[in-house]
Amino acid sequence: MSSFLPSWIRTMFRVFWAMPLVTKLCTFWLTTIILAAIFADFIPKLADPSYQGFLFGTDVTNDGQSLHHWLGTDNNSRDILSRLIYGTRVSLTVAVTAVAFGTFFGGLLGSFVGYVRGRREAAIMASIDVILAFPALVLLLTVVTLLGKRNLLVISLVVGVLAIPYYARVSRANALAVSRREFVAAARAIGTKDRTILWREVIPNVMPTVLAFALVSAAVTVVLEGTLAFLGLSVQPPTPSWGVMINAARADLRINIWPVIWPSLMLVFTVYSLNNVGDWFRIRTAHKTAAL
């Protein structure tokens, strides 16, 4: 039956079974929350994340776990499980945007300057170093404040743009190493154009390392979004977010600690899983590169 599956699915299964047990569990966790966030609107009997039942006498604030609310309710009687699932959309959207911007723009830019070198490399990397010298969190807060908007689109785009320099440095370092390899020298010797070498030889060999770095970077982005949400500088209420949930629940810690525990665990498990899977792919990529 496996012969009838597309090759990319068979490759995914082979990669999954090659993972250690902990990495498999982390991959399963990431897959679960991603699917839950995407299909949250279709989950049967999942409550409205913004519904405040105490206003209509149907729910209780800071209620414990029950059949109706599996993880209880917050200080506004909103269902915690529902808010966790919908809050995943915010964290993942910001992380995916940062990865997409960083991989595409930063990866291509770093590969280009790492291959061509010379004055263009010096000018571009000097600009990137200036951006990196400025504290990212302070720069992000400044941009968000100047824009005067805190919706998900603005937050995602700002974080995505700020991620580009980090990916550019990683891809440049790998492009410098790849450009010294024998197959690049052979391509030059037979008169292959630089543009063709860049797209056929350099970028395909740089991208696996960039993608491995992207998983680790995504974990940092999730923490960054949670920090902004906790400070009230991410998405605006009533949009659910893990950081917003932690910030809102800390005022009632003596009454009920669980509204703080659940989003904190989501944050910890997700960040750990991204780091674990990212490290595994980084080691796997390094071993394959060394074997070439």
PDB file of C-alpha atoms in Angstrom, residues 23-169:
ATOM      1  CA  THR A  23      11.066  14.293  19.217  1.00  0.00           C
ATOM      2  CA  LYS A  24       8.164  12.195  17.925  1.00  0.00           C
ATOM      3  CA  LEU A  25       6.038  13.363  20.849  1.00  0.00           C
ATOM      4  CA  CYS A  26       7.031  16.963  20.166  1.00  0.00           C
ATOM      5  CA  THR A  27       6.140  16.567  16.493  1.00  0.00           C
ATOM      6  CA  PHE A  28       2.789  15.045  17.463  1.00  0.00           C
ATOM      7  CA  TRP A  29       2.096  17.969  19.820  1.00  0.00           C
ATOM      8  CA  LEU A  30       2.912  20.562  17.151  1.00  0.00           C
ATOM      9  CA  THR A  31       0.794  18.753  14.569  1.00  0.00           C
ATOM     10  CA  THR A  32      -2.136  18.556  17.000  1.00  0.00           C
ATOM     11  CA  ILE A  33      -2.186  22.245  17.927  1.00  0.00           C
ATOM     12  CA  ILE A  34      -1.708  23.318  14.308  1.00  0.00           C
ATOM     13  CA  LEU A  35      -4.650  21.212  13.147  1.00  0.00           C
ATOM     14  CA  ALA A  36      -6.756  22.356  16.110  1.00  0.00           C
ATOM     15  CA  ALA A  37      -6.025  26.005  15.326  1.00  0.00           C
ATOM     16  CA  ILE A  38      -6.799  25.604  11.620  1.00  0.00           C
ATOM     17  CA  PHE A  39     -10.030  23.668  12.112  1.00  0.00           C
ATOM     18  CA  ALA A  40     -11.174  25.302  15.363  1.00  0.00           C
ATOM     19  CA  ASP A  41     -14.377  26.521  13.727  1.00  0.00           C
ATOM     20  CA  PHE A  42     -15.338  22.942  12.912  1.00  0.00           C
ATOM     21  CA  ILE A  43     -14.635  21.311  16.297  1.00  0.00           C
ATOM     22  CA  PRO A  44     -17.983  20.020  17.610  1.00  0.00           C
ATOM     23  CA  LYS A  45     -19.394  21.772  20.687  1.00  0.00           C
ATOM     24  CA  LEU A  46     -16.373  24.067  21.040  1.00  0.00           C
ATOM     25  CA  ALA A  47     -17.553  27.194  22.846  1.00  0.00           C
ATOM     26  CA  ASP A  48     -17.289  30.724  21.515  1.00  0.00           C
ATOM     27  CA  PRO A  49     -13.985  32.036  22.931  1.00  0.00           C
ATOM     28  CA  SER A  50     -15.521  35.468  23.598  1.00  0.00           C
ATOM     29  CA  TYR A  51     -18.823  34.310  25.111  1.00  0.00           C
ATOM     30  CA  GLN A  52     -19.232  35.646  28.683  1.00  0.00           C
ATOM     31  CA  GLY A  53     -21.819  33.346  30.151  1.00  0.00           C
ATOM     32  CA  PHE A  54     -22.055  35.058  33.524  1.00  0.00           C
ATOM     33  CA  LEU A  55     -23.821  38.004  31.855  1.00  0.00           C
ATOM     34  CA  PHE A  56     -26.737  35.710  31.030  1.00  0.00           C
ATOM     35  CA  GLY A  57     -26.600  33.553  34.149  1.00  0.00           C
ATOM     36  CA  THR A  58     -25.440  30.443  32.292  1.00  0.00           C
ATOM     37  CA  ASP A  59     -21.854  30.202  33.570  1.00  0.00           C
ATOM     38  CA  VAL A  60     -19.712  31.060  36.592  1.00  0.00           C
ATOM     39  CA  THR A  61     -16.470  33.062  36.632  1.00  0.00           C
ATOM     40  CA  ASN A  62     -13.279  31.195  37.582  1.00  0.00           C
ATOM     41  CA  ASP A  63     -15.160  27.910  37.492  1.00  0.00           C
ATOM     42  CA  GLY A  64     -13.280  24.618  37.756  1.00  0.00           C
ATOM     43  CA  GLN A  65     -13.115  21.764  35.282  1.00  0.00           C
ATOM     44  CA  SER A  66     -16.457  20.284  34.274  1.00  0.00           C
ATOM     45  CA  LEU A  67     -18.120  18.384  31.436  1.00  0.00           C
ATOM     46  CA  HIS A  68     -19.311  21.681  29.980  1.00  0.00           C
ATOM     47  CA  HIS A  69     -15.938  23.441  30.394  1.00  0.00           C
ATOM     48  CA  TRP A  70     -13.177  20.852  30.297  1.00  0.00           C
ATOM     49  CA  LEU A  71     -10.493  23.281  31.529  1.00  0.00           C
ATOM     50  CA  GLY A  72     -12.817  25.599  33.433  1.00  0.00           C
ATOM     51  CA  THR A  73     -13.615  29.266  32.849  1.00  0.00           C
ATOM     52  CA  ASP A  74     -11.664  32.501  33.302  1.00  0.00           C
ATOM     53  CA  ASN A  75     -12.553  35.609  35.311  1.00  0.00           C
ATOM     54  CA  ASN A  76     -15.080  36.562  32.611  1.00  0.00           C
ATOM     55  CA  SER A  77     -16.613  33.047  32.510  1.00  0.00           C
ATOM     56  CA  ARG A  78     -15.151  32.411  29.037  1.00  0.00           C
ATOM     57  CA  ASP A  79     -14.230  28.835  28.162  1.00  0.00           C
ATOM     58  CA  ILE A  80     -10.483  28.358  28.691  1.00  0.00           C
ATOM     59  CA  LEU A  81     -10.099  25.431  26.277  1.00  0.00           C
ATOM     60  CA  SER A  82     -11.733  27.393  23.486  1.00  0.00           C
ATOM     61  CA  ARG A  83      -9.562  30.438  24.142  1.00  0.00           C
ATOM     62  CA  LEU A  84      -6.428  28.267  24.189  1.00  0.00           C
ATOM     63  CA  ILE A  85      -7.255  26.775  20.793  1.00  0.00           C
ATOM     64  CA  TYR A  86      -8.166  30.082  19.185  1.00  0.00           C
ATOM     65  CA  GLY A  87      -5.189  31.730  20.893  1.00  0.00           C
ATOM     66  CA  THR A  88      -2.964  29.214  19.120  1.00  0.00           C
ATOM     67  CA  ARG A  89      -3.922  30.902  15.854  1.00  0.00           C
ATOM     68  CA  VAL A  90      -2.340  34.158  17.001  1.00  0.00           C
ATOM     69  CA  SER A  91       0.966  32.601  18.083  1.00  0.00           C
ATOM     70  CA  LEU A  92       1.231  30.375  15.005  1.00  0.00           C
ATOM     71  CA  THR A  93       0.276  33.156  12.594  1.00  0.00           C
ATOM     72  CA  VAL A  94       3.010  35.411  13.941  1.00  0.00           C
ATOM     73  CA  ALA A  95       5.543  32.557  13.977  1.00  0.00           C
ATOM     74  CA  VAL A  96       4.698  31.379  10.448  1.00  0.00           C
ATOM     75  CA  THR A  97       4.881  34.935   9.103  1.00  0.00           C
ATOM     76  CA  ALA A  98       8.304  35.439  10.690  1.00  0.00           C
ATOM     77  CA  VAL A  99       9.525  32.120   9.275  1.00  0.00           C
ATOM     78  CA  ALA A 100       8.144  32.900   5.808  1.00  0.00           C
ATOM     79  CA  PHE A 101       9.665  36.384   5.678  1.00  0.00           C
ATOM     80  CA  GLY A 102      12.947  35.217   7.143  1.00  0.00           C
ATOM     81  CA  THR A 103      13.306  32.156   4.941  1.00  0.00           C
ATOM     82  CA  PHE A 104      12.313  33.816   1.682  1.00  0.00           C
ATOM     83  CA  PHE A 105      13.798  37.297   1.987  1.00  0.00           C
ATOM     84  CA  GLY A 106      16.538  36.658   4.541  1.00  0.00           C
ATOM     85  CA  GLY A 107      17.504  33.283   3.096  1.00  0.00           C
ATOM     86  CA  LEU A 108      17.758  34.557  -0.464  1.00  0.00           C
ATOM     87  CA  LEU A 109      19.530  37.762   0.560  1.00  0.00           C
ATOM     88  CA  GLY A 110      22.079  35.930   2.713  1.00  0.00           C
ATOM     89  CA  SER A 111      22.714  33.345   0.003  1.00  0.00           C
ATOM     90  CA  PHE A 112      23.270  36.098  -2.543  1.00  0.00           C
ATOM     91  CA  VAL A 113      25.759  38.122  -0.506  1.00  0.00           C
ATOM     92  CA  GLY A 114      27.523  34.979   0.705  1.00  0.00           C
ATOM     93  CA  TYR A 115      28.142  33.946  -2.877  1.00  0.00           C
ATOM     94  CA  VAL A 116      28.921  37.237  -4.637  1.00  0.00           C
ATOM     95  CA  ARG A 117      30.913  38.844  -1.762  1.00  0.00           C
ATOM     96  CA  GLY A 118      32.794  42.041  -2.531  1.00  0.00           C
ATOM     97  CA  ARG A 119      31.402  45.520  -1.985  1.00  0.00           C
ATOM     98  CA  ARG A 120      27.788  44.453  -2.266  1.00  0.00           C
ATOM     99  CA  GLU A 121      28.257  41.998   0.563  1.00  0.00           C
ATOM    100  CA  ALA A 122      29.982  44.612   2.723  1.00  0.00           C
ATOM    101  CA  ALA A 123      27.234  47.202   2.158  1.00  0.00           C
ATOM    102  CA  ILE A 124      24.328  44.836   2.753  1.00  0.00           C
ATOM    103  CA  MET A 125      25.838  43.155   5.812  1.00  0.00           C
ATOM    104  CA  ALA A 126      26.738  46.543   7.304  1.00  0.00           C
ATOM    105  CA  SER A 127      23.071  47.544   7.049  1.00  0.00           C
ATOM    106  CA  ILE A 128      21.991  44.259   8.631  1.00  0.00           C
ATOM    107  CA  ASP A 129      24.491  44.683  11.473  1.00  0.00           C
ATOM    108  CA  VAL A 130      23.066  48.138  12.203  1.00  0.00           C
ATOM    109  CA  ILE A 131      19.557  46.669  12.450  1.00  0.00           C
ATOM    110  CA  LEU A 132      20.765  43.833  14.678  1.00  0.00           C
ATOM    111  CA  ALA A 133      22.583  46.270  16.946  1.00  0.00           C
ATOM    112  CA  PHE A 134      19.267  47.844  17.910  1.00  0.00           C
ATOM    113  CA  PRO A 135      17.318  45.794  20.517  1.00  0.00           C
ATOM    114  CA  ALA A 136      14.641  43.893  18.623  1.00  0.00           C
ATOM    115  CA  LEU A 137      11.983  44.191  21.333  1.00  0.00           C
ATOM    116  CA  VAL A 138      12.500  47.947  21.658  1.00  0.00           C
ATOM    117  CA  LEU A 139      12.362  48.364  17.876  1.00  0.00           C
ATOM    118  CA  LEU A 140       9.207  46.267  17.707  1.00  0.00           C
ATOM    119  CA  LEU A 141       7.530  48.289  20.451  1.00  0.00           C
ATOM    120  CA  THR A 142       8.516  51.521  18.693  1.00  0.00           C
ATOM    121  CA  VAL A 143       7.119  50.437  15.328  1.00  0.00           C
ATOM    122  CA  VAL A 144       3.849  49.162  16.823  1.00  0.00           C
ATOM    123  CA  THR A 145       3.440  52.390  18.806  1.00  0.00           C
ATOM    124  CA  LEU A 146       4.104  54.575  15.762  1.00  0.00           C
ATOM    125  CA  LEU A 147       1.637  52.629  13.642  1.00  0.00           C
ATOM    126  CA  GLY A 148      -1.006  52.986  16.340  1.00  0.00           C
ATOM    127  CA  LYS A 149      -2.495  49.584  15.470  1.00  0.00           C
ATOM    128  CA  ARG A 150      -2.220  46.268  17.261  1.00  0.00           C
ATOM    129  CA  ASN A 151      -4.139  43.878  15.058  1.00  0.00           C
ATOM    130  CA  LEU A 152      -2.773  40.484  14.056  1.00  0.00           C
ATOM    131  CA  LEU A 153      -1.779  41.600  10.548  1.00  0.00           C
ATOM    132  CA  VAL A 154       0.377  44.485  11.804  1.00  0.00           C
ATOM    133  CA  ILE A 155       2.043  42.414  14.524  1.00  0.00           C
ATOM    134  CA  SER A 156       2.796  39.582  12.088  1.00  0.00           C
ATOM    135  CA  LEU A 157       4.247  41.865   9.408  1.00  0.00           C
ATOM    136  CA  VAL A 158       6.426  43.806  11.850  1.00  0.00           C
ATOM    137  CA  VAL A 159       7.803  40.625  13.437  1.00  0.00           C
ATOM    138  CA  GLY A 160       8.317  39.118   9.982  1.00  0.00           C
ATOM    139  CA  VAL A 161      10.352  42.085   8.752  1.00  0.00           C
ATOM    140  CA  LEU A 162      12.462  42.127  11.917  1.00  0.00           C
ATOM    141  CA  ALA A 163      13.241  38.417  11.446  1.00  0.00           C
ATOM    142  CA  ILE A 164      14.889  38.940   8.054  1.00  0.00           C
ATOM    143  CA  PRO A 165      18.357  40.054   9.345  1.00  0.00           C
ATOM    144  CA  TYR A 166      18.743  36.948  11.547  1.00  0.00           C
ATOM    145  CA  TYR A 167      17.972  34.588   8.687  1.00  0.00           C
ATOM    146  CA  ALA A 168      20.234  36.585   6.388  1.00  0.00           C
ATOM    147  CA  ARG A 169      23.218  36.085   8.692  1.00  0.00           C
TER     148      ARG A 169
END
